[in-house]
Short mmCIF file of C-alpha atoms in Angstrom, two decimals:
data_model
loop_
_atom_site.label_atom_id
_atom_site.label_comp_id
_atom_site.label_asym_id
_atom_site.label_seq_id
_atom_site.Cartn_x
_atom_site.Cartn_y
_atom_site.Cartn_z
CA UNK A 1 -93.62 -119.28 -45.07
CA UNK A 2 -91.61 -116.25 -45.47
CA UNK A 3 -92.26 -113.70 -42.51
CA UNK A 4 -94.09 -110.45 -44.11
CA UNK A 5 -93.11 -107.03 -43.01
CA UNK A 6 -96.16 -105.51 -41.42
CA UNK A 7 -96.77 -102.00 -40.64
CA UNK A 8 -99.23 -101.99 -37.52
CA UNK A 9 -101.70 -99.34 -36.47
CA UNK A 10 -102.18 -99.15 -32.65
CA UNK A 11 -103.39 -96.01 -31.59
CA UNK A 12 -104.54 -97.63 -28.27
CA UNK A 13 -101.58 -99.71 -27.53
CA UNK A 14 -100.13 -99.92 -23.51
CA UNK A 15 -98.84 -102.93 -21.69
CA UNK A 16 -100.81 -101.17 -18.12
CA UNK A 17 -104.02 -99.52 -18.81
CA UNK A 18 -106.89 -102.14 -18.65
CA UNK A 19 -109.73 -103.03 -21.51
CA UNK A 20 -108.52 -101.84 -25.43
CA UNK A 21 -105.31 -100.80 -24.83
CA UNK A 22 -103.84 -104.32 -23.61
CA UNK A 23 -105.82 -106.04 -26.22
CA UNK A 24 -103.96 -104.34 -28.69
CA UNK A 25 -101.04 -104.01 -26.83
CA UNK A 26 -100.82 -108.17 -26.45
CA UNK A 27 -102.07 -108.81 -30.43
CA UNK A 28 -98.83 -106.24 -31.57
CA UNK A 29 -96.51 -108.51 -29.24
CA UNK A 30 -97.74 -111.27 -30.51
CA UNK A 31 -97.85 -110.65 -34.15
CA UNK A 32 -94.02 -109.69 -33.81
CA UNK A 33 -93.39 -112.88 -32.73
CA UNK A 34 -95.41 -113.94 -36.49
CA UNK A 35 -94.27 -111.34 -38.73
CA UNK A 36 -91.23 -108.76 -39.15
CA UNK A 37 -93.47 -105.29 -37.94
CA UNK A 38 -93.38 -101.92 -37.16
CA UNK A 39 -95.86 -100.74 -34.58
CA UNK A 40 -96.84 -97.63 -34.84
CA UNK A 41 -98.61 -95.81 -31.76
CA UNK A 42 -99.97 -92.45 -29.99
CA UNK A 43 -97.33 -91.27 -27.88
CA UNK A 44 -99.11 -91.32 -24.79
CA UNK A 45 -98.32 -95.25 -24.93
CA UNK A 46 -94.16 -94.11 -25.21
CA UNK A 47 -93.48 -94.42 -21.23
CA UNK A 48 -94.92 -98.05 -20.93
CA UNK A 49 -94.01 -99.69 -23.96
CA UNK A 50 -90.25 -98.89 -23.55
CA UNK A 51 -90.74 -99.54 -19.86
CA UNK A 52 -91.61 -103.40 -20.87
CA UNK A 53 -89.18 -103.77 -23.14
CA UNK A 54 -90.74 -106.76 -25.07
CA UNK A 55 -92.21 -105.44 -28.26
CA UNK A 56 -90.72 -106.74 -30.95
CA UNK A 57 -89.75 -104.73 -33.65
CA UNK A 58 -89.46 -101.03 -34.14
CA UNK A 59 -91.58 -98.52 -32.67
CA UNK A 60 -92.66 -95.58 -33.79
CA UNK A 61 -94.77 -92.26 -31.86
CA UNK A 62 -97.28 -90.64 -33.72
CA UNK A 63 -98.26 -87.17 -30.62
CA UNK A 64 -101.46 -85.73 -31.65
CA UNK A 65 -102.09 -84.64 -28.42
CA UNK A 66 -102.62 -80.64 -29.26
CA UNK A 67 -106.16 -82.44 -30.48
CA UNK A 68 -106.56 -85.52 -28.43
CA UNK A 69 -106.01 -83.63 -25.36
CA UNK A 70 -108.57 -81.31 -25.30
CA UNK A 71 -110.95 -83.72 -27.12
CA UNK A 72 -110.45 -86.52 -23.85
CA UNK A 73 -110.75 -83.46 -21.41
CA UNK A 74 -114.44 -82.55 -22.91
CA UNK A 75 -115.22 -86.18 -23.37
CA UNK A 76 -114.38 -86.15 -19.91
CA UNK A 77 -116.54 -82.98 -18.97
CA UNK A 78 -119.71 -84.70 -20.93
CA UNK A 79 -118.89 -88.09 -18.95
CA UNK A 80 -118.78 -87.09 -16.08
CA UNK A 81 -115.81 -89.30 -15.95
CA UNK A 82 -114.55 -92.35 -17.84
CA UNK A 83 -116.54 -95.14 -16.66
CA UNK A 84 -120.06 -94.67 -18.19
CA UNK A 85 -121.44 -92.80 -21.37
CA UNK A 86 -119.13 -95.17 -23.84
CA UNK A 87 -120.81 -93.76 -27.04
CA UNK A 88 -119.91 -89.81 -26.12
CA UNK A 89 -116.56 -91.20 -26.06
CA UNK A 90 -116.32 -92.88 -29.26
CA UNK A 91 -117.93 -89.77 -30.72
CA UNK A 92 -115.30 -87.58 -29.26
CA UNK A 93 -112.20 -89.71 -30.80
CA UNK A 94 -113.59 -89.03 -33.98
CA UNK A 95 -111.34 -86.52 -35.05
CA UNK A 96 -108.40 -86.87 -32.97
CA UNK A 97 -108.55 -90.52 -34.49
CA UNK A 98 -108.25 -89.31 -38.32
CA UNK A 99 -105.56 -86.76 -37.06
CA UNK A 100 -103.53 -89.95 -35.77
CA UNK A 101 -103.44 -91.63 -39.55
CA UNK A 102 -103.36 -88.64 -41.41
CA UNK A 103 -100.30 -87.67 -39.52
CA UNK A 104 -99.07 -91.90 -40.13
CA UNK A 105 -99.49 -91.35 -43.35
CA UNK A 106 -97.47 -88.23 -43.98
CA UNK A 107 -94.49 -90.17 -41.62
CA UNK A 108 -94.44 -93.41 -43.70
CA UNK A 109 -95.78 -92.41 -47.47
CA UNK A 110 -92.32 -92.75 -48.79
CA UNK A 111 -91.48 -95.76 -47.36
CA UNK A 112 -94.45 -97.40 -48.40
CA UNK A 113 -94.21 -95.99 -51.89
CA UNK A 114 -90.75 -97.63 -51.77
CA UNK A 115 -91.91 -100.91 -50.53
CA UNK A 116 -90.08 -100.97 -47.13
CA UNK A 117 -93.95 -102.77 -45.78
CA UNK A 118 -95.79 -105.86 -47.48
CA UNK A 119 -99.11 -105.20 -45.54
CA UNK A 120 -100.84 -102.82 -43.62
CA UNK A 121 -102.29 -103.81 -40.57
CA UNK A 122 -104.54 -101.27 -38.63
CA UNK A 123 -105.48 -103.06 -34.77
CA UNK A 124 -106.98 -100.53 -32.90
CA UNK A 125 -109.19 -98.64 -32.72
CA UNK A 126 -111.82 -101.91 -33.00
CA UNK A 127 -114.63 -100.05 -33.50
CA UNK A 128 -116.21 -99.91 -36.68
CA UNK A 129 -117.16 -96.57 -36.01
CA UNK A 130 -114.30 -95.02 -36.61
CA UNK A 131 -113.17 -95.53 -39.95
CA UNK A 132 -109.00 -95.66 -41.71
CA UNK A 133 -107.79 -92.60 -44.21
CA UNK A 134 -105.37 -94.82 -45.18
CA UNK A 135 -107.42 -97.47 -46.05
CA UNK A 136 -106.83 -98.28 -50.25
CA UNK A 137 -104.52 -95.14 -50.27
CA UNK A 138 -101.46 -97.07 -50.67
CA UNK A 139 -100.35 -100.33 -52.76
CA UNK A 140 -100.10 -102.96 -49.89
CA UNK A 141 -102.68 -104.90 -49.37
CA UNK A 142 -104.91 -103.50 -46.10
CA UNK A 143 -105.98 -105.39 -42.97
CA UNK A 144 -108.24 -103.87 -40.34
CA UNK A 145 -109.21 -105.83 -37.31
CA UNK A 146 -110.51 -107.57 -35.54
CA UNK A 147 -113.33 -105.29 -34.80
CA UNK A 148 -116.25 -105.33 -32.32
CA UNK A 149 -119.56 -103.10 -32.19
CA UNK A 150 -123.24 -102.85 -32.82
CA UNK A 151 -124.36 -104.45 -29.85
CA UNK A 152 -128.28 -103.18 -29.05
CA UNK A 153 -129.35 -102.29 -25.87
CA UNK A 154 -131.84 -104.96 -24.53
CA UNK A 155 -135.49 -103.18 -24.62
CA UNK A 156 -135.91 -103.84 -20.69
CA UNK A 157 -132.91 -102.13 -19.67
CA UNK A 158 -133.52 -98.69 -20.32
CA UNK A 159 -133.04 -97.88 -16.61
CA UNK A 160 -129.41 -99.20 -16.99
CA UNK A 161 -128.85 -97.61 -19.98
CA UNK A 162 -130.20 -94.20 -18.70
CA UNK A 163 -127.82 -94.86 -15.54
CA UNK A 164 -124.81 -95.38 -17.99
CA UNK A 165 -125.63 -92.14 -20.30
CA UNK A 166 -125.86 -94.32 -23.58
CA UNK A 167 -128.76 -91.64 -24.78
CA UNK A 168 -125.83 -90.85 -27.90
CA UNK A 169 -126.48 -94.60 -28.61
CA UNK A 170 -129.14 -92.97 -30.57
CA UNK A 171 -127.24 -91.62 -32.92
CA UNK A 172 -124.97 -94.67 -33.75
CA UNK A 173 -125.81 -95.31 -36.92
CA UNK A 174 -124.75 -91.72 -38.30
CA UNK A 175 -120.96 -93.16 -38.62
CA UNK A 176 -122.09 -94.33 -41.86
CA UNK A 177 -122.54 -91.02 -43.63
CA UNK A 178 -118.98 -89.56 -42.17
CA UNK A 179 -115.98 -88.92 -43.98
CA UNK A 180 -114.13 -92.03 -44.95
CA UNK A 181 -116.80 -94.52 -43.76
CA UNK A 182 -118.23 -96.36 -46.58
CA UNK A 183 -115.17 -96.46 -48.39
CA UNK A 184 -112.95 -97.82 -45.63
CA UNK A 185 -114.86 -101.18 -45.50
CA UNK A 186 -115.27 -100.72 -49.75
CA UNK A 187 -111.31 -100.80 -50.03
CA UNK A 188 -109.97 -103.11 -47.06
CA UNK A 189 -108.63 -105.90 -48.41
CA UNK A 190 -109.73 -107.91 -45.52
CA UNK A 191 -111.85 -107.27 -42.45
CA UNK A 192 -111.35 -109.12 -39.27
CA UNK A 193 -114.84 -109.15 -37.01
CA UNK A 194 -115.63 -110.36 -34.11
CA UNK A 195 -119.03 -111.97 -33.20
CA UNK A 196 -122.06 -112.13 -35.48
CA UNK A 197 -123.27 -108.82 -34.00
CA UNK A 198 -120.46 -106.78 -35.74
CA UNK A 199 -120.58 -109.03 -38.82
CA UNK A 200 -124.47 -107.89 -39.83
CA UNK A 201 -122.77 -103.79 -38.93
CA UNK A 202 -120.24 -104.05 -42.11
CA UNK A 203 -122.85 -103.88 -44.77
CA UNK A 204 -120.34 -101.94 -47.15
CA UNK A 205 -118.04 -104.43 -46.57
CA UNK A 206 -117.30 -107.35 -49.19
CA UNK A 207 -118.69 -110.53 -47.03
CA UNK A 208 -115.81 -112.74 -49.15
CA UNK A 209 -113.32 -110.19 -47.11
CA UNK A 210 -114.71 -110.53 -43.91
CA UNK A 211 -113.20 -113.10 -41.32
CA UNK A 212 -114.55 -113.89 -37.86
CA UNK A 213 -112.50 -112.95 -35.51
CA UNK A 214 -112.86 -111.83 -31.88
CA UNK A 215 -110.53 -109.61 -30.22
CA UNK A 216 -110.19 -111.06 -27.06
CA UNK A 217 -107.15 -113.25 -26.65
CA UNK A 218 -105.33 -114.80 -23.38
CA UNK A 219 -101.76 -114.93 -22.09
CA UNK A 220 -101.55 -118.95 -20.74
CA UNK A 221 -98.77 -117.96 -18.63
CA UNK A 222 -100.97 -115.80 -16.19
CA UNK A 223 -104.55 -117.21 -17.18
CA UNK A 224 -104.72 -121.31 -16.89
CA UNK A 225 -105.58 -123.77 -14.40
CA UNK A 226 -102.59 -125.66 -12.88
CA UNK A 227 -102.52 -126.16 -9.30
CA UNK A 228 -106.47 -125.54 -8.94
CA UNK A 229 -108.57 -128.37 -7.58
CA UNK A 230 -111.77 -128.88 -10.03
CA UNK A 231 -114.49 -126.64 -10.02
CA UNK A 232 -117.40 -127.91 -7.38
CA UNK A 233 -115.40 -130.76 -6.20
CA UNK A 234 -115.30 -131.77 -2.52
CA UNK A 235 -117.34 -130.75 0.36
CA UNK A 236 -117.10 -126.92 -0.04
CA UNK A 237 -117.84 -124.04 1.05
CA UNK A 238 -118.00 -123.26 -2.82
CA UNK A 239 -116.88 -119.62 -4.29
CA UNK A 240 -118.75 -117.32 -6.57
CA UNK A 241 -116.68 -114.73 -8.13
CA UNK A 242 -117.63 -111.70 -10.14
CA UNK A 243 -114.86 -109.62 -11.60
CA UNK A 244 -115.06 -106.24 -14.33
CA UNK A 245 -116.33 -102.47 -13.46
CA UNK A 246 -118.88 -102.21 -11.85
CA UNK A 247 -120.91 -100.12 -13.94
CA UNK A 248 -124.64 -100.60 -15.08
CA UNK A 249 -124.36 -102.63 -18.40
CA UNK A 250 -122.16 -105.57 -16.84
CA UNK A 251 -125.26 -105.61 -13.89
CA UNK A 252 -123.35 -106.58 -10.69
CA UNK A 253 -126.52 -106.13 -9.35
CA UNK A 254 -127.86 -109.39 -10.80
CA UNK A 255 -125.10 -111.49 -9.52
CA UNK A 256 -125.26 -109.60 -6.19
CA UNK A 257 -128.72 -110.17 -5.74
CA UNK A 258 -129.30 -113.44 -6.37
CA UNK A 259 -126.76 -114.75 -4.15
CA UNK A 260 -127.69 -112.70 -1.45
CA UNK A 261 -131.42 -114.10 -1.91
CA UNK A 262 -130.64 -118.02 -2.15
CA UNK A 263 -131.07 -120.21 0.63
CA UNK A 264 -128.84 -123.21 -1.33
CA UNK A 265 -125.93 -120.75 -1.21
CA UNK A 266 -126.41 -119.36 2.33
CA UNK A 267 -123.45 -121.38 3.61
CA UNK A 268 -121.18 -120.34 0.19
CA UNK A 269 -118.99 -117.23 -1.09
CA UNK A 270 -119.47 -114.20 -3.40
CA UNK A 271 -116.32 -112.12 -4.51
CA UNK A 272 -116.87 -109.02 -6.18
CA UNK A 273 -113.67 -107.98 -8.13
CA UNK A 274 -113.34 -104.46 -9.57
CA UNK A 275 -114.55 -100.91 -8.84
CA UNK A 276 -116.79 -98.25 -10.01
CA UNK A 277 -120.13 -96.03 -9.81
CA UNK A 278 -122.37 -98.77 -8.93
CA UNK A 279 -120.12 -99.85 -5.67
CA UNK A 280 -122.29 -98.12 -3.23
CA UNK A 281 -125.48 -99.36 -4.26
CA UNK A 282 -124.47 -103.18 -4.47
CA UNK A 283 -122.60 -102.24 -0.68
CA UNK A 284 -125.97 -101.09 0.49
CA UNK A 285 -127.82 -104.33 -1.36
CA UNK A 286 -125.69 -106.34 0.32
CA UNK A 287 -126.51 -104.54 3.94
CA UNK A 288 -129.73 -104.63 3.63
CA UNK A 289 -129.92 -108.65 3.08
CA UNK A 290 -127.76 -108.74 5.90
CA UNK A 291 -125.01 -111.11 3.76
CA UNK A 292 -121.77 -108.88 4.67
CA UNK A 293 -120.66 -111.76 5.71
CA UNK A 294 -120.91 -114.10 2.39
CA UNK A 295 -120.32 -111.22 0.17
CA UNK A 296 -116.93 -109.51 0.12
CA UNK A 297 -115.71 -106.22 -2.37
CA UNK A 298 -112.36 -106.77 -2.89
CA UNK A 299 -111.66 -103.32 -5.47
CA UNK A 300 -109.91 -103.82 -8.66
CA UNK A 301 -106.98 -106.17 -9.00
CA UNK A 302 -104.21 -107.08 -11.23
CA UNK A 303 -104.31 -109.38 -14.47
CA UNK A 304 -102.20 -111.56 -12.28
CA UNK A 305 -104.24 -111.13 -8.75
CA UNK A 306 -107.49 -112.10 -10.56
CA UNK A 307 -106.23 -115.38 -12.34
CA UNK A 308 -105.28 -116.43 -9.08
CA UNK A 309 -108.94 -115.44 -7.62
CA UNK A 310 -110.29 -117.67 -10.33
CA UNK A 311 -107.98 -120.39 -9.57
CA UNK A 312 -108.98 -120.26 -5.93
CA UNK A 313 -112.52 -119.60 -7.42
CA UNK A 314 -115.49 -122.60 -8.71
CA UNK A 315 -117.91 -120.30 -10.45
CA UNK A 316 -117.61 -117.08 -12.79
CA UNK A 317 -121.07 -115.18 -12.55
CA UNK A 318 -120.85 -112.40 -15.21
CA UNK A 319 -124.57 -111.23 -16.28
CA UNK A 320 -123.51 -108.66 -18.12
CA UNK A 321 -126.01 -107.55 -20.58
CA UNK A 322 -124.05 -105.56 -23.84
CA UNK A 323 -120.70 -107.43 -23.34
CA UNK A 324 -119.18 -106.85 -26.80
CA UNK A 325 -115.92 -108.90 -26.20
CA UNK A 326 -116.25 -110.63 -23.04
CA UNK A 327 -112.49 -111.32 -23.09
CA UNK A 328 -113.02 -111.88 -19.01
CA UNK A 329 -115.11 -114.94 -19.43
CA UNK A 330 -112.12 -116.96 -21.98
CA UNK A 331 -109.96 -116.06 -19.09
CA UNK A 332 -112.29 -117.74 -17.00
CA UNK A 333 -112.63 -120.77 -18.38
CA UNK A 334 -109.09 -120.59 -18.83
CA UNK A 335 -108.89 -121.35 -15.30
CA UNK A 336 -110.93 -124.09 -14.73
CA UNK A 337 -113.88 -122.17 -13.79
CA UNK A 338 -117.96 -122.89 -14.23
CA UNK A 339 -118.93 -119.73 -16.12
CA UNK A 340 -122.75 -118.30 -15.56
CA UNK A 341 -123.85 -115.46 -18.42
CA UNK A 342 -126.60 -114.35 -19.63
CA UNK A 343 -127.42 -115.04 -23.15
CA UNK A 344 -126.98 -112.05 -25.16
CA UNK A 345 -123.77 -110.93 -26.96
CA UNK A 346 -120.10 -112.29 -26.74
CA UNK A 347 -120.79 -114.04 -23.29
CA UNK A 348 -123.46 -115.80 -24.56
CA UNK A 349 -121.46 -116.55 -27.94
CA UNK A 350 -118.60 -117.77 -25.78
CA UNK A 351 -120.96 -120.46 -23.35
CA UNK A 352 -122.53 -121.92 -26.41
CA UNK A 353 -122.27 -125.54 -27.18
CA UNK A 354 -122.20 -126.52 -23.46
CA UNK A 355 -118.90 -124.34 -22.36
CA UNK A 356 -121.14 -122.48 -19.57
CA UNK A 357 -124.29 -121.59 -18.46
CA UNK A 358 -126.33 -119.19 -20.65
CA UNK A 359 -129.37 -117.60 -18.74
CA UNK A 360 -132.03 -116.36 -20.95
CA UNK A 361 -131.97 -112.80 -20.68
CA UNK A 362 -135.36 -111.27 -19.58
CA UNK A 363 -136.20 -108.39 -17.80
CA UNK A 364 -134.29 -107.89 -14.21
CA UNK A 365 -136.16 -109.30 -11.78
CA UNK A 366 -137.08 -112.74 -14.20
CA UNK A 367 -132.96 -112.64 -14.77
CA UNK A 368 -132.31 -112.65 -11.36
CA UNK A 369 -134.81 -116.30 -10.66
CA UNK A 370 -132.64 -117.67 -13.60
CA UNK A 371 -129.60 -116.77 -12.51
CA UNK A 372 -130.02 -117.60 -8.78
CA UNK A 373 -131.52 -121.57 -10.05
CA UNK A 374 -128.53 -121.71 -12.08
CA UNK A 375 -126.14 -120.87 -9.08
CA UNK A 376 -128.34 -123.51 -7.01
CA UNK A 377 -127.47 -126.29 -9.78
CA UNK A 378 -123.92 -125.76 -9.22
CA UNK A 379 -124.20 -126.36 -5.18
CA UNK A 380 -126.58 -129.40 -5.28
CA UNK A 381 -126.13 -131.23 -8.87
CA UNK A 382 -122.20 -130.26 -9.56
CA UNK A 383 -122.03 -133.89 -11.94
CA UNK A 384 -121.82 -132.64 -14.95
CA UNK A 385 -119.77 -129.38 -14.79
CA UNK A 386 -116.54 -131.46 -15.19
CA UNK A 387 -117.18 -131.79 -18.88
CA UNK A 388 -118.26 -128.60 -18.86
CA UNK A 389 -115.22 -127.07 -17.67
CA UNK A 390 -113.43 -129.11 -20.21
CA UNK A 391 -114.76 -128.18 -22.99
CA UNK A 392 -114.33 -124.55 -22.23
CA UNK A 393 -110.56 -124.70 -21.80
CA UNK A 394 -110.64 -126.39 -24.92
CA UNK A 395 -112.62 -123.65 -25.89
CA UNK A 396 -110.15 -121.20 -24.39
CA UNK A 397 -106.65 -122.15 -25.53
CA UNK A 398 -107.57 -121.11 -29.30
CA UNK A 399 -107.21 -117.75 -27.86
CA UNK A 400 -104.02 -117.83 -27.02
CA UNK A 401 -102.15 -115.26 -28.36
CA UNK A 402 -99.59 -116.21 -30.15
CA UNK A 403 -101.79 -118.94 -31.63
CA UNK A 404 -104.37 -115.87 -32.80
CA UNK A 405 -100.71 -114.19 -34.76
CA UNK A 406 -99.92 -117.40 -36.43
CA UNK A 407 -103.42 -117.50 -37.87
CA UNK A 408 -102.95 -114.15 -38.86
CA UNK A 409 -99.61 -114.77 -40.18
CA UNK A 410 -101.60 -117.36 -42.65
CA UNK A 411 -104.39 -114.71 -43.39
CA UNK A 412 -101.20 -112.14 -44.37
CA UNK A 413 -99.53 -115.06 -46.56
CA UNK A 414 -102.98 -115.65 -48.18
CA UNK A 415 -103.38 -111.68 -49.22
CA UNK A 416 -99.72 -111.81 -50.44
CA UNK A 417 -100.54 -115.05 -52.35
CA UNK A 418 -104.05 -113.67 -54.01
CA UNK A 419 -105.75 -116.00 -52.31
CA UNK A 420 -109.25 -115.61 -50.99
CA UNK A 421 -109.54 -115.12 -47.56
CA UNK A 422 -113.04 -116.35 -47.56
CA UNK A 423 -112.07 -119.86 -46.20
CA UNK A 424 -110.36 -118.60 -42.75
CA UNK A 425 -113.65 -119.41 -40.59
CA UNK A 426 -111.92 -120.71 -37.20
CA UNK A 427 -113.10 -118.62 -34.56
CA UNK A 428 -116.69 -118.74 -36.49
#
């Protein structure tokens, strides 16, 4: 198969700044290993990438900060930060976003015209919220994905969802009517989407030119379980681990609580991995049951720091309740671990077909019961998480990713080829 030259869209794109960025940071590395590309990028991303030195393929800067800027600093402002109120900030990259391939556009028009590119591949943003100008604007076929979005809040959260200013959530659905919407998923010549939940959001979208396709992806070299004894094996003690932002939607609480109120795990261990506005409230939880002892916050971490907390780890309790990717959990079964979700969104998605434990998600305090019987299970009937555990790094090493840019590599040759893409249905 001849390699296709590939003009990638990044905009979020940066080997060290957690969540979107490194997805799309890993999925351009990778698809230069598949293809001949050209990245292209915001400039904020400049210092990094050229500090790693392991992109493949030209780079080019696209600085639209004289509107991005100002647009993050009121995002910011209306925030309160950046670690709640995720909608306000989609809403505010609006703009700056169209200013990004507009500008693209004007930088590479002739040397699309000329043929320099065989595809066009926009990455990130994954949101189908914000839409491509340069979508069907040029003669190369166009690829835009994978994408991930229109994930409800669960009825009996509002509390959380009041506690992580999501009231813009409201007006979600208004993307549709906005400049450049309708006809970006009209005019893509293939969509790639992760999860069933975004699938049902692309209704202007041909369904013979969508794929399935999550965005989450692993690197085996950091993520993987050499050197780890097997998951609830021996005498114990046995560790818990929780590990993402500790914000309201992911509901440390849930994990936090649970343990902290289960006599089968009294002699065990909870880690809580990462940081944020809920900290103080879980630290005075875990007071209060008087479990400072079993329960340790150990602040955010490195990619590398927390695959070896899940080596050293049996158990991955992640009850996060709108988990859109979940790209956390494929690391942890990467690494041997029993993972514990609750059954709604990508986690749940990801645990199907016996690869975890998928608690029914009910209202809090119901969640909590489940959750704690399910972490009992693990402590006194541990027989048949080995085949669990296998079939989730199974599960886990098709998201590898390099093995996610060779099946894009055959999705690219397929476009070139005018075939459908209809039949690409492995991550379904």
């Amino acid at each position: 198969m001849v390699r296709p030259r590939v003009l990638i869209l990044a905009e979020d794109c940066n080997p060290e700044w957690p969540s979107l960025p490194i997805v799309g940071y890993n999925y351009a590395r990778a698809l230069g290993r598949a293809a001949d590309i050209t990245l292209v990028t915001h400039v904020r991303n400049r210092a990094n990438i050229e500090a790693a030195r392991d992109m493949t393929g030209p780079v080019a800067y696209i600085d639209t900060e004289w509107l991005a800027a100002p647009m993050y600093r009121l995002a910011r402002a209306l925030r309160g930060g950046d670690q709640v109120a995720w909608s306000t900030s989609q809403i505010m990259a609006y703009l700056p976003y169209l200013a990004f391939e507009h500008q693209t556009l004007r930088q590479f028009r002739q040397r699309l015209a000329r043929g320099d590119f065989d595809l066009i591949h926009r990455i990130t943003p994954m949101s189908p919220t914000l839409p491509s100008p340069i979508a069907g604007r040029t003669r190369q076929p166009f690829v835009i994905g994978p994408l991930n979005g229109n994930l409800d809040w669960p009825a009996a959260y509002g509390g959380e969802q009041r506690r992580e200013k999501e009231r813009l959530r409201a007006l979600r659905g208004a993307y549709r009517v906005l400049p450049y919407a309708r006809r970006t998923w009209r005019r893509a010549d293939c969509v790639l989407a992760a999860f069933q939940h975004t699938i049902d959001d692309l209704t202007a979208a041909d369904p013979a030119r969508i794929v399935p396709f999550p965005e989450i992806g692993i690197d085996p070299a950091i993520f993987h379980a050499r050197g780890r004894r097997p998951a609830f094996s021996g005498p114990g003690p046995f560790r818990f681990l929780y590990a993402g932002r500790l914000v309201p939607y992911k509901l440390p609480e849930a994990a936090v609580r649970a343990f902290a109120t289960s006599p089968a795990l009294a002699g065990h261990r909870l880690s809580i991995i990462g940081d944020g506005p809920e900290r103080p409230r879980l630290e005075a939880m875990v007071a209060e049951a008087g479990a400072g002892d079993r329960i340790t916050f150990e602040g955010r971490k490195s990619q590398a720091e927390v695959a070896d907390a899940m080596r050293a780890a049996d158990a991955f309790v992640f009850p996060s309740i709108r988990e859109l990717g979940a790209g956390v959990v494929i690391e942890a079964m990467a690494c041997g671990m029993v993972c514990l979700v609750a059954d709604y969104g990508a986690p749940g998605a990801l645990a199907a077909d016996g690869r975890g434990i998928a608690v029914p998600l009910r209202p809090l305090e119901e969640l909590i019961v489940d959750l704690r019987a399910a972490m009992d299970r693990c402590v006194t009937d541990p027989a048949p998480l080995g085949a669990m555990v296998a079939r989730a790094q199974t599960h886990a090493a098709r998201f590898d990713w390099d093995e996610k840019a060779r099946y894009t590599a055959q999705i690219y040759d397929a476009l070139l080829s005018g075939r459908p893409v209809a039949g690409f249905d492995a991550y379904a």
